[in-house]
Coordinates of C-alpha atoms and ligand atoms in Angstrom, one line a residue:
M1 CA 0.0 0.0 0.0
E2 CA 1.2 3.5 -0.8
P3 CA 2.1 5.5 2.3
K4 CA -0.1 8.5 3.1
K5 CA 1.3 11.5 1.4
V6 CA 2.6 14.4 3.4
E7 CA 1.8 17.2 1.0
D8 CA 3.9 20.1 2.5
E9 CA 7.2 18.3 2.7
A10 CA 9.5 17.3 -0.1
F11 CA 12.8 15.7 -1.1
V12 CA 14.5 18.1 -3.6
T13 CA 17.4 17.6 -6.0
L14 CA 19.0 19.5 -8.9
A15 CA 20.2 18.8 -12.5
T16 CA 21.6 21.3 -14.9
D17 CA 22.2 18.9 -17.7
D18 CA 21.1 15.4 -19.0
S19 CA 24.1 13.7 -17.5
Y20 CA 23.3 14.7 -13.9
S21 CA 19.6 14.0 -14.7
L22 CA 20.6 10.3 -15.0
G23 CA 21.7 10.4 -11.4
A24 CA 18.5 12.2 -10.4
L25 CA 16.4 9.5 -12.1
V26 CA 18.1 6.7 -10.2
L27 CA 17.8 8.8 -7.0
G28 CA 14.1 9.3 -7.6
H29 CA 13.5 5.6 -8.2
S30 CA 15.5 4.8 -5.1
L31 CA 13.2 7.1 -3.0
R32 CA 10.1 5.5 -4.5
K33 CA 11.4 2.1 -3.7
V34 CA 11.7 2.9 0.0
Q35 CA 8.1 4.2 -0.2
T36 CA 8.8 7.8 1.0
S37 CA 5.6 9.6 2.0
R38 CA 7.1 12.9 0.8
S39 CA 6.8 14.7 -2.5
L40 CA 9.7 14.5 -5.0
V41 CA 10.9 17.7 -6.6
I42 CA 13.7 18.3 -9.1
L43 CA 15.0 21.7 -10.1
V44 CA 16.2 21.8 -13.7
T45 CA 17.8 24.5 -15.8
V46 CA 17.7 25.2 -19.5
G47 CA 20.5 22.6 -20.0
V48 CA 18.1 19.7 -19.4
S49 CA 16.5 18.5 -22.7
A50 CA 12.7 18.2 -23.2
D51 CA 12.8 14.4 -23.5
M52 CA 14.8 14.2 -20.3
R53 CA 12.3 16.5 -18.5
S54 CA 9.4 14.3 -19.5
L55 CA 11.2 11.2 -18.2
L56 CA 12.0 13.1 -15.0
S57 CA 8.3 13.9 -14.6
S58 CA 7.5 10.1 -14.6
V59 CA 9.2 9.8 -11.2
Y60 CA 9.3 13.3 -9.8
D61 CA 6.0 15.0 -8.7
L62 CA 7.3 18.4 -9.7
V63 CA 9.9 19.3 -12.3
E64 CA 10.6 23.0 -11.7
E65 CA 12.6 25.1 -14.1
V66 CA 15.0 27.6 -12.5
G67 CA 17.6 30.0 -13.8
E68 CA 21.2 28.9 -13.6
I69 CA 23.3 30.6 -11.0
D70 CA 27.1 30.3 -11.5
S71 CA 29.6 31.5 -8.9
K72 CA 32.1 32.0 -11.8
D73 CA 34.7 31.7 -9.1
E74 CA 37.5 30.2 -11.1
V75 CA 40.1 30.7 -8.5
N76 CA 38.4 28.8 -5.7
L77 CA 37.0 26.2 -8.0
T78 CA 40.6 25.5 -9.2
V79 CA 41.6 25.0 -5.6
L80 CA 38.8 22.5 -5.3
T81 CA 39.9 20.9 -8.6
R82 CA 36.3 20.8 -9.8
P83 CA 35.9 23.7 -12.3
E84 CA 32.4 22.4 -13.2
L85 CA 30.9 23.1 -9.8
G86 CA 30.3 26.9 -10.1
V87 CA 26.8 26.0 -11.2
T88 CA 26.0 24.4 -7.9
F89 CA 25.0 27.9 -6.7
T90 CA 21.8 27.0 -8.6
K91 CA 21.0 24.9 -5.6
L92 CA 20.1 28.1 -3.7
H93 CA 16.8 28.1 -5.7
C94 CA 15.6 25.3 -3.4
W95 CA 14.8 27.9 -0.8
R96 CA 12.2 29.4 -3.1
L97 CA 10.0 26.3 -3.0
S98 CA 7.7 28.0 -0.5
Q99 CA 4.8 25.8 -1.2
F100 CA 6.6 23.3 1.1
K101 CA 7.2 23.8 4.8
K102 CA 10.2 21.7 5.1
C103 CA 12.5 19.9 2.6
V104 CA 15.5 17.7 2.4
F105 CA 17.9 18.5 -0.4
L106 CA 19.8 15.5 -1.9
D107 CA 22.5 15.8 -4.6
A108 CA 21.8 14.0 -7.8
D109 CA 24.7 11.7 -7.1
T110 CA 23.1 10.3 -3.9
L111 CA 21.2 7.0 -3.6
V112 CA 18.7 6.2 -0.9
L113 CA 19.0 2.7 0.5
Q114 CA 16.5 2.8 3.3
N115 CA 13.5 5.0 4.1
C116 CA 14.7 8.2 5.8
D117 CA 11.5 10.2 6.2
E118 CA 12.5 10.8 9.8
L119 CA 14.9 13.5 8.5
F120 CA 11.9 15.8 8.3
N121 CA 11.8 15.8 12.1
R122 CA 15.1 17.9 12.0
E123 CA 15.4 21.6 11.7
E124 CA 17.2 23.9 9.3
L125 CA 20.1 23.6 8.8
S126 CA 20.8 19.9 9.6
A127 CA 23.5 18.1 7.7
V128 CA 26.3 15.5 8.0
P129 CA 29.9 16.6 8.7
D130 CA 32.1 16.7 5.6
V131 CA 34.6 13.8 5.4
G132 CA 37.4 16.1 4.3
W133 CA 36.8 18.8 7.0
P134 CA 34.3 17.7 9.6
D135 CA 33.8 21.2 11.1
C136 CA 32.0 21.9 7.8
F137 CA 28.9 20.1 6.7
N138 CA 28.6 18.4 3.4
S139 CA 26.0 20.1 1.3
G140 CA 25.0 16.9 -0.6
V141 CA 22.3 16.2 2.0
F142 CA 20.6 18.8 4.1
V143 CA 17.4 19.7 5.8
F144 CA 16.0 23.2 5.2
R145 CA 13.0 25.4 5.4
P146 CA 12.0 27.1 2.1
S147 CA 11.7 30.9 2.5
D148 CA 12.0 33.7 0.0
E149 CA 13.7 35.7 2.7
T150 CA 16.4 33.2 3.2
Y151 CA 16.8 32.9 -0.5
K152 CA 17.3 36.6 -0.9
A153 CA 19.7 36.7 2.0
L154 CA 21.7 33.8 0.5
V155 CA 22.0 35.5 -2.9
Q156 CA 23.0 38.7 -1.2
F157 CA 25.6 36.9 0.9
A158 CA 26.9 35.1 -2.3
E159 CA 27.4 38.5 -3.9
D160 CA 29.1 40.1 -0.8
K161 CA 31.2 37.2 0.6
G162 CA 31.3 34.5 -2.1
S163 CA 32.2 30.9 -1.3
F164 CA 35.5 29.5 -0.1
D165 CA 35.3 26.5 -2.5
G166 CA 33.5 28.3 -5.4
G167 CA 30.5 26.0 -5.0
D168 CA 27.4 25.9 -2.7
Q169 CA 29.1 24.0 0.1
G170 CA 31.6 26.8 0.7
L171 CA 28.8 29.4 0.6
L172 CA 26.3 27.5 2.8
N173 CA 29.0 26.8 5.4
L174 CA 29.8 30.5 5.6
F175 CA 26.2 31.5 5.8
F176 CA 25.2 28.9 8.4
Q177 CA 28.5 29.5 10.2
D178 CA 27.5 28.4 13.7
W179 CA 26.4 24.9 12.5
A180 CA 29.6 23.3 13.9
T181 CA 29.0 24.5 17.4
K182 CA 25.4 25.6 17.9
D183 CA 23.2 22.6 18.2
I184 CA 24.3 19.0 18.0
S185 CA 20.8 17.9 16.9
Q186 CA 21.6 19.6 13.6
H187 CA 24.5 17.2 13.1
L188 CA 23.1 14.2 11.2
S189 CA 24.6 10.8 11.4
F190 CA 27.1 9.8 8.7
L191 CA 24.5 7.1 7.7
Y192 CA 22.6 9.8 5.9
N193 CA 25.4 10.9 3.7
M194 CA 28.0 8.2 3.5
N195 CA 30.8 9.0 1.1
S196 CA 30.9 6.0 -1.2
N197 CA 34.7 6.0 -0.8
A198 CA 34.4 5.4 2.9
S199 CA 34.8 1.7 2.6
Y200 CA 38.3 2.4 1.4
T201 CA 39.2 5.1 3.8
Y202 CA 37.9 3.4 7.0
L203 CA 37.1 -0.3 6.2
P204 CA 36.7 -1.5 9.7
A205 CA 34.0 1.1 10.4
F206 CA 32.3 0.3 7.1
Q207 CA 32.3 -3.4 8.0
Q208 CA 30.7 -2.5 11.4
F209 CA 28.2 0.1 10.4
G210 CA 27.8 -0.3 6.6
K211 CA 24.6 -2.3 6.7
D212 CA 22.9 0.7 8.5
V213 CA 23.7 3.2 5.7
K214 CA 20.6 5.0 4.5
I215 CA 22.0 7.4 1.9
V216 CA 25.1 6.9 -0.2
H217 CA 26.8 9.8 -1.8
F218 CA 29.0 9.2 -4.9
L219 CA 31.0 12.3 -4.1
G220 CA 33.9 13.3 -6.4
E221 CA 34.5 13.5 -10.1
L222 CA 33.7 9.9 -11.0
K223 CA 30.0 9.3 -10.9
P224 CA 28.2 5.9 -11.4
W225 CA 26.9 7.1 -14.7
K226 CA 30.4 7.7 -16.0
Y227 CA 31.4 4.1 -15.7
I228 CA 31.5 2.2 -19.0
V229 CA 29.6 -1.0 -19.7
S230 CA 31.0 -3.5 -22.1
E231 CA 29.7 -7.0 -22.8
G232 CA 27.4 -6.9 -19.8
K233 CA 30.3 -5.9 -17.5
L234 CA 30.8 -2.7 -15.7
M235 CA 34.4 -1.6 -16.3
K236 CA 35.9 -0.1 -13.2
P237 CA 38.5 2.5 -13.7
S238 CA 41.6 2.2 -11.6
E239 CA 40.8 5.4 -9.7
S240 CA 37.5 4.1 -8.6
Q241 CA 37.0 3.6 -4.8
H242 CA 33.3 3.3 -4.8
S243 CA 31.9 0.5 -2.6
E244 CA 30.9 -2.2 -5.1
D245 CA 27.6 -3.1 -3.5
H246 CA 26.3 0.4 -3.7
L247 CA 27.6 0.9 -7.2
Q248 CA 25.9 -2.4 -8.2
Y249 CA 22.6 -1.2 -6.7
W250 CA 22.9 2.1 -8.6
W251 CA 23.4 0.2 -11.8
D252 CA 20.6 -2.3 -11.1
L253 CA 18.1 0.6 -10.7
Y254 CA 19.6 2.4 -13.7
M255 CA 19.3 -0.7 -16.0
S256 CA 15.8 -1.7 -14.8
H257 CA 14.1 1.7 -14.4
V258 CA 16.0 4.3 -16.5
E259 CA 18.0 2.8 -19.4
P260 CA 14.9 1.2 -21.1
H261 CA 13.4 4.7 -21.4
L262 CA 16.4 6.3 -23.1
Q263 CA 15.5 5.5 -26.7
F264 CA 15.6 9.2 -27.5
Y265 CA 19.4 9.0 -27.2
Q266 CA 19.8 6.6 -30.1
D267 CA 21.2 9.2 -32.4
A268 CA 23.3 11.0 -29.9
P269 CA 27.0 11.2 -30.8
Y270 CA 28.1 9.2 -27.7
H271 CA 25.9 6.3 -28.8
E272 CA 28.5 5.8 -31.5
L273 CA 31.3 6.3 -29.0
A274 CA 29.6 3.7 -26.7
K275 CA 30.8 1.0 -29.0
V276 CA 34.4 1.6 -28.0
R277 CA 35.6 -1.0 -25.6
L278 CA 37.9 0.0 -22.8
E279 CA 39.7 -2.5 -20.6
S280 CA 40.2 -2.2 -17.0
P281 CA 42.4 -4.1 -14.6
E282 CA 39.4 -4.8 -12.3
P283 CA 36.2 -5.5 -14.2
V284 CA 33.2 -5.5 -11.7
E285 CA 30.8 -8.3 -12.5
T286 CA 27.3 -7.0 -12.8
S287 CA 23.9 -8.2 -13.8
V288 CA 23.8 -5.8 -16.7
S289 CA 22.2 -7.5 -19.6
Q290 CA 22.6 -5.1 -22.6
D291 CA 25.4 -5.3 -25.0
Q292 CA 25.5 -1.7 -26.0
P293 CA 23.8 0.4 -23.4
V294 CA 23.9 4.2 -23.5
A295 CA 27.2 5.1 -21.9
P296 CA 26.6 8.7 -20.8
G297 CA 30.1 8.9 -19.4
F298 CA 31.5 9.3 -22.9
I299 CA 30.0 12.8 -23.0
S300 CA 32.2 13.8 -20.1
R301 CA 35.3 12.2 -21.6
Q302 CA 34.7 14.1 -24.8
E303 CA 34.2 17.3 -22.8
A304 CA 37.3 16.6 -20.8
W305 CA 39.4 16.1 -24.0
E306 CA 38.1 19.4 -25.3
K307 CA 39.2 21.1 -22.1
G308 CA 42.6 19.5 -22.3
E309 CA 42.0 17.2 -19.3
I310 CA 43.4 14.0 -20.8
D311 CA 43.7 10.8 -18.7
Y312 CA 46.9 9.6 -20.3
L313 CA 47.4 6.6 -18.0
G314 CA 43.7 5.6 -17.9
V315 CA 40.9 5.7 -20.4
D316 CA 42.8 7.9 -22.8
S317 CA 45.9 5.8 -22.8
F318 CA 47.7 5.2 -26.0
E319 CA 46.7 1.6 -26.0
N320 CA 43.0 2.4 -25.9
I321 CA 43.3 5.1 -28.5
R322 CA 45.2 2.8 -30.8
R323 CA 42.6 0.1 -30.3
K324 CA 39.8 2.5 -31.3
L325 CA 41.7 3.7 -34.4
D326 CA 42.4 0.1 -35.4
S327 CA 38.8 -0.8 -35.1
K328 CA 37.8 2.2 -37.2
I329 CA 40.3 1.4 -39.9
N330 CA 39.3 -2.2 -40.0
G331 CA 35.6 -1.4 -39.9
T332 CA 35.1 -3.6 -36.9
T333 CA 33.1 -2.5 -33.9
E334 CA 35.0 -3.2 -30.7
Ligands
UDP1 N1 25.1 19.7 -10.4 C1 24.5 19.8 -11.6 N2 25.2 20.1 -12.7 C2 26.6 20.3 -12.6 C3 27.2 20.1 -11.4 C4 26.5 19.8 -10.3 O1 23.3 19.7 -11.7 O2 27.2 20.5 -13.7 C5 24.3 19.4 -9.2 C6 23.9 18.0 -9.0 O3 22.7 17.9 -8.2 C7 25.1 17.5 -8.2 C8 25.3 18.7 -7.2 O4 25.0 19.8 -8.0 O5 24.8 16.3 -7.5 C9 26.7 18.8 -6.6 O6 27.7 18.4 -7.6 P1 28.5 17.1 -7.4 O7 27.6 16.1 -6.8 O8 29.2 16.8 -8.7 O9 29.6 17.5 -6.3 P2 30.4 16.5 -5.3 O10 29.3 16.0 -4.4 O11 31.0 15.5 -6.2 O12 31.3 17.4 -4.7
GLC2 C1 30.8 19.2 -2.2 C2 29.4 18.7 -2.0 C3 28.5 19.2 -3.1 C4 28.8 20.6 -3.5 C5 30.2 20.8 -3.8 C6 30.6 22.3 -4.2 O1 31.8 18.3 -2.0 O2 29.3 17.3 -2.0 O3 27.2 18.9 -2.8 O4 28.0 21.0 -4.5 O5 31.0 20.4 -2.7 O6 30.5 23.1 -3.1
MN3 MN1 27.5 15.2 -4.8

């Protein structure tokens, strides 16, 4: 039976392009699977295609278009080594969802494993300490109260003070600067925003507490949708430290609930690129059944090349490029 809907509370996420929308789709399905009683809302910008919006509306109750806000703070984004994260200022629009009394923001690269509706018992601003700097909170998961006033104050603050990492996390931590010390009830358990690399950084704790995790966060540049599938296997790049069970669950949801609806990508340039086969030292066995699924990650590779960010030792290695050229010359599809 469907749980009784709480109309004035919502989980909210954000996507500024079709690539992050794939994460948002899996996230939305993961929330439905745990039978949340709250509404699902996604903020999208002009960069999300019409086809993708219609797919998003099959899982989200509200697909809300917002204007893109970019910090354009190249200096701090370079320090963070994530030049693409200036647009995360767009997250601030979530405070404008004043039809809701309380919301929980979730990054599009999070995945819900267990029902966590109890988060709505917390107050603004509740969040999990950041793994890199625990006196700061990680802004991939937070409880907030929509308010036009707070939105305006945040935008003003962004103009006046900016952000120490060029993204929303550096801004929100400056704005809610007493979070670390004021009220321990606003510190959420790590189980609500478990960095998916934690199984590598602190394996004994992961073995002890891992089964209780409620929300996994695939934080960092490598996202689940950037992995490559070849002959039914998920190819794991050497830099990957994602916990395999969580990665597998992400892909299970993706293959069962998202990929079958992506026919509109048939002619996209990366569908062609998806035929390239890359090898990895550690293939991860998966239950993926398609031979040539859409491999959205190739968009990012292409973009990275265009920006001069070339992974000489990994996917862009001479070996891989030569293999692709050979297959083109010989007319074979690898
Ligand atoms: N995001 C987006 N488009 C972008 C970059 C980020 O929509 O180009 C949104 C998306 O919801 C994403 C969040 O902002 O999950 C934060 O970015 P990301 O998760 O990549 O940061 P990380 O958690 O890896 O630091
Ligand atoms: C982070 C957070 C992410 C945020 C980014 C930029 O590491 O996980 O949610 O958008 O920093 O501030
Ligand atoms: Mn994230």
